[in-house]
Tab-separated table of C-alpha atoms in Angstrom:
chain	number	residue	atom	x	y	z
A	87	ALA	CA	-39.325	118.495	-129.952
A	88	ALA	CA	-39.499	121.064	-127.105
A	89	LEU	CA	-35.829	122.025	-127.483
A	90	GLU	CA	-36.129	122.291	-131.253
A	91	ARG	CA	-39.180	124.528	-130.952
A	92	PHE	CA	-37.520	126.666	-128.285
A	93	ALA	CA	-34.281	126.963	-130.296
A	94	LYS	CA	-36.298	128.596	-133.080
A	95	THR	CA	-37.406	131.356	-130.683
A	96	VAL	CA	-33.936	132.498	-129.599
A	97	SER	CA	-31.778	134.961	-131.479
A	98	GLU	CA	-28.662	132.789	-131.421
A	99	LYS	CA	-27.950	130.883	-134.602
A	100	ASP	CA	-26.718	127.777	-132.783
A	101	PRO	CA	-27.867	127.842	-129.117
A	102	VAL	CA	-26.250	125.508	-126.600
A	103	PHE	CA	-28.278	123.630	-123.985
A	104	TRP	CA	-27.051	122.014	-120.767
A	105	ILE	CA	-29.519	119.261	-119.937
A	106	TYR	CA	-29.389	118.378	-116.261
A	107	SER	CA	-30.989	114.951	-116.553
A	108	PHE	CA	-28.432	113.936	-119.195
A	109	ALA	CA	-25.440	115.605	-117.538
A	110	ASN	CA	-25.795	113.838	-114.187
A	111	ASN	CA	-26.511	110.325	-113.018
A	112	GLN	CA	-30.003	110.859	-111.607
A	113	HIS	CA	-29.551	107.965	-109.162
A	114	CYS	CA	-26.305	109.244	-107.633
A	115	VAL	CA	-25.771	113.002	-107.959
A	116	ASP	CA	-22.727	114.370	-106.152
A	117	LEU	CA	-23.941	117.559	-104.496
A	118	GLY	CA	-20.592	118.382	-102.981
A	119	ALA	CA	-20.766	120.100	-99.591
A	120	GLY	CA	-24.234	121.513	-100.268
A	121	LEU	CA	-26.598	123.004	-102.777
A	122	GLU	CA	-24.173	125.813	-103.611
A	123	ASP	CA	-21.707	123.162	-104.848
A	124	SER	CA	-24.263	121.205	-106.867
A	125	PRO	CA	-23.889	120.758	-110.629
A	126	PHE	CA	-27.077	122.666	-111.433
A	127	GLU	CA	-25.964	125.626	-109.288
A	128	HIS	CA	-22.672	125.802	-111.195
A	129	ALA	CA	-24.579	125.650	-114.496
A	130	LEU	CA	-27.090	128.352	-113.465
A	131	ALA	CA	-24.447	130.679	-112.036
A	132	ALA	CA	-22.079	130.304	-115.000
A	133	PRO	CA	-21.531	133.541	-116.949
A	134	SER	CA	-22.485	131.677	-120.118
A	135	CYS	CA	-25.956	130.794	-118.753
A	136	LYS	CA	-28.539	133.013	-120.425
A	137	GLY	CA	-31.693	131.429	-119.075
A	138	VAL	CA	-33.588	128.307	-118.143
A	139	LEU	CA	-36.013	126.260	-120.172
A	140	MET	CA	-38.265	123.989	-118.129
A	141	VAL	CA	-39.716	121.259	-120.320
A	142	LEU	CA	-43.072	120.049	-119.054
A	143	ASP	CA	-44.772	116.747	-119.722
A	144	SER	CA	-48.525	116.576	-120.406
A	145	GLU	CA	-49.278	116.648	-116.653
A	146	ALA	CA	-46.699	119.346	-115.734
A	147	THR	CA	-45.165	116.823	-113.314
A	148	THR	CA	-42.021	118.941	-113.059
A	149	LEU	CA	-43.953	121.411	-110.926
A	150	THR	CA	-44.530	118.696	-108.309
A	151	ARG	CA	-40.803	117.984	-107.826
A	152	VAL	CA	-38.927	119.825	-105.057
A	153	TRP	CA	-35.669	120.003	-107.033
A	154	CYS	CA	-37.453	121.638	-109.940
A	155	LEU	CA	-39.187	124.166	-107.700
A	156	TYR	CA	-35.864	124.988	-106.077
A	157	GLU	CA	-34.337	125.518	-109.522
A	158	VAL	CA	-37.190	127.892	-110.416
A	159	MET	CA	-36.391	129.837	-107.229
A	160	ARG	CA	-32.671	129.989	-108.056
A	161	THR	CA	-33.409	131.062	-111.631
A	162	HIS	CA	-35.492	133.926	-110.291
A	163	GLN	CA	-32.887	134.852	-107.641
A	164	LEU	CA	-30.155	134.951	-110.284
A	165	GLY	CA	-32.281	137.136	-112.557
A	166	LEU	CA	-32.170	134.651	-115.418
A	167	LYS	CA	-34.791	134.437	-118.134
A	168	PHE	CA	-37.196	131.564	-117.509
A	169	ASN	CA	-39.153	129.730	-120.202
A	170	LEU	CA	-41.617	126.872	-120.241
A	171	ALA	CA	-42.169	124.469	-123.129
A	172	THR	CA	-43.840	121.188	-123.953
A	173	HIS	CA	-43.415	118.911	-126.926
A	174	ASN	CA	-46.269	120.922	-128.457
A	175	GLY	CA	-44.470	124.267	-128.317
A	176	VAL	CA	-43.077	127.114	-126.251
A	177	LEU	CA	-45.177	128.549	-123.437
A	178	THR	CA	-43.705	131.995	-122.802
A	179	ASP	CA	-44.956	135.490	-122.042
A	180	PHE	CA	-46.534	137.066	-125.103
A	181	SER	CA	-45.056	140.468	-124.378
A	182	GLU	CA	-41.843	139.046	-125.827
A	183	GLU	CA	-41.225	138.837	-129.548
A	184	THR	CA	-40.175	135.184	-129.172
A	185	SER	CA	-43.579	133.800	-128.240
A	186	ASP	CA	-45.643	131.186	-130.058
A	187	LYS	CA	-48.823	133.293	-129.722
A	188	GLN	CA	-50.181	132.449	-133.163
A	189	GLN	CA	-49.432	128.768	-132.627
A	190	VAL	CA	-51.233	128.764	-129.246
A	191	GLU	CA	-54.241	130.466	-130.806
A	192	THR	CA	-54.547	127.693	-133.395
A	193	SER	CA	-53.187	124.594	-131.622
A	194	PRO	CA	-55.589	122.498	-129.523
A	195	GLN	CA	-52.591	120.660	-128.025
A	196	LEU	CA	-50.961	123.876	-126.804
A	197	ARG	CA	-54.296	125.103	-125.496
A	198	GLU	CA	-54.530	121.893	-123.438
A	199	ASP	CA	-50.953	122.389	-122.183
A	200	VAL	CA	-51.887	125.900	-121.055
A	201	ALA	CA	-54.970	124.594	-119.221
A	202	VAL	CA	-52.889	121.946	-117.406
A	203	LEU	CA	-50.236	124.521	-116.504
A	204	ALA	CA	-52.835	126.956	-115.182
A	205	SER	CA	-54.401	124.250	-112.996
A	206	LYS	CA	-51.001	123.073	-111.670
A	207	LEU	CA	-50.003	126.621	-110.804
A	208	VAL	CA	-52.698	126.763	-108.124
A	209	ASP	CA	-51.409	123.560	-106.490
A	210	ILE	CA	-47.687	124.367	-106.284
A	211	ASP	CA	-46.527	123.566	-102.751
A	212	VAL	CA	-42.887	123.067	-101.843
A	213	GLU	CA	-43.896	121.223	-98.650
A	214	THR	CA	-45.721	118.467	-100.523
A	215	ALA	CA	-43.434	118.400	-103.563
A	216	GLU	CA	-41.828	115.044	-104.200
A	217	CYS	CA	-38.163	114.111	-104.080
A	218	SER	CA	-36.432	110.780	-104.670
A	219	PHE	CA	-34.200	111.204	-101.633
A	220	ASP	CA	-35.445	112.466	-98.276
A	221	SER	CA	-31.983	113.898	-97.525
A	222	ASP	CA	-32.166	116.064	-100.682
A	223	LYS	CA	-35.634	117.302	-99.788
A	224	LYS	CA	-34.520	118.167	-96.256
A	225	MET	CA	-31.488	120.069	-97.601
A	226	ILE	CA	-33.627	121.945	-100.138
A	227	LEU	CA	-36.318	122.816	-97.600
A	228	GLU	CA	-33.662	124.127	-95.205
A	229	ALA	CA	-32.149	126.273	-97.981
A	230	VAL	CA	-35.609	127.512	-98.950
A	231	HIS	CA	-36.410	128.360	-95.328
A	232	VAL	CA	-33.253	130.479	-95.099
A	233	ALA	CA	-33.729	132.120	-98.508
A	234	VAL	CA	-37.427	133.013	-98.501
A	235	GLY	CA	-39.379	130.738	-96.178
A	236	ARG	CA	-41.260	127.623	-97.228
A	237	PRO	CA	-44.755	129.100	-97.643
A	238	GLN	CA	-43.240	132.126	-99.337
A	239	LEU	CA	-41.435	129.942	-101.892
A	240	SER	CA	-44.692	128.379	-103.060
A	241	MET	CA	-46.252	131.845	-103.336
A	242	ALA	CA	-43.145	133.274	-105.043
A	243	ILE	CA	-43.098	130.497	-107.632
A	244	ARG	CA	-46.810	130.965	-108.322
A	245	LYS	CA	-46.213	134.711	-108.762
A	246	PHE	CA	-43.112	134.167	-110.929
A	247	LEU	CA	-45.028	131.809	-113.231
A	248	LYS	CA	-48.358	133.645	-113.085
A	249	ASP	CA	-47.763	136.379	-115.680
A	250	PRO	CA	-46.781	134.035	-118.524
A	251	VAL	CA	-49.603	131.657	-117.619
A	252	VAL	CA	-52.206	134.434	-117.419
A	253	GLY	CA	-51.030	135.787	-120.800
A	254	LEU	CA	-51.278	132.359	-122.360
A	255	ALA	CA	-54.601	131.571	-120.747
A	256	SER	CA	-56.178	134.831	-121.935
A	257	VAL	CA	-55.117	134.083	-125.520
A	258	CYS	CA	-56.655	130.615	-125.187
A	259	GLY	CA	-59.845	131.885	-123.512
A	260	ILE	CA	-59.026	129.953	-120.309
A	261	ASN	CA	-59.851	131.418	-116.893
A	262	SER	CA	-56.598	131.120	-114.899
A	263	ALA	CA	-57.538	133.282	-111.925
């Protein structure tokens, strides 16, 4: 449902999505020599990549996973458009013409999604984020340390996600400060 709803917000008639969890065996991902050789890095850096859509569950669990936080960082570093969605709809900045502002104003489910997202935003911490494999987490944390620093990554992700969340929260009458 999230992809279908998001597809309606883009200008392309037939958008193409690369879905990481379907494209790779999640129990045995070949990262190559390092993160720069990983499948998601190749997908993000591809000239055909126009942006990233992070699909959140009802608890925004994605924001507690170190891989996902790293991908948010890389999306920002590469200057790609970043969107958030749930099965209830698209959660994007309302300064864009592609937002679901009217839907958020009238949908209790989207209002709840916004409240969960706003509360998770405060708790984002790359140090405590989970990862299935300790070796992956160590590699990601080392890359993060070199790129921006671990505490700075958590702050940078909060800042990167803050504007869309604050816009959504204000429409919903939710205090996200």
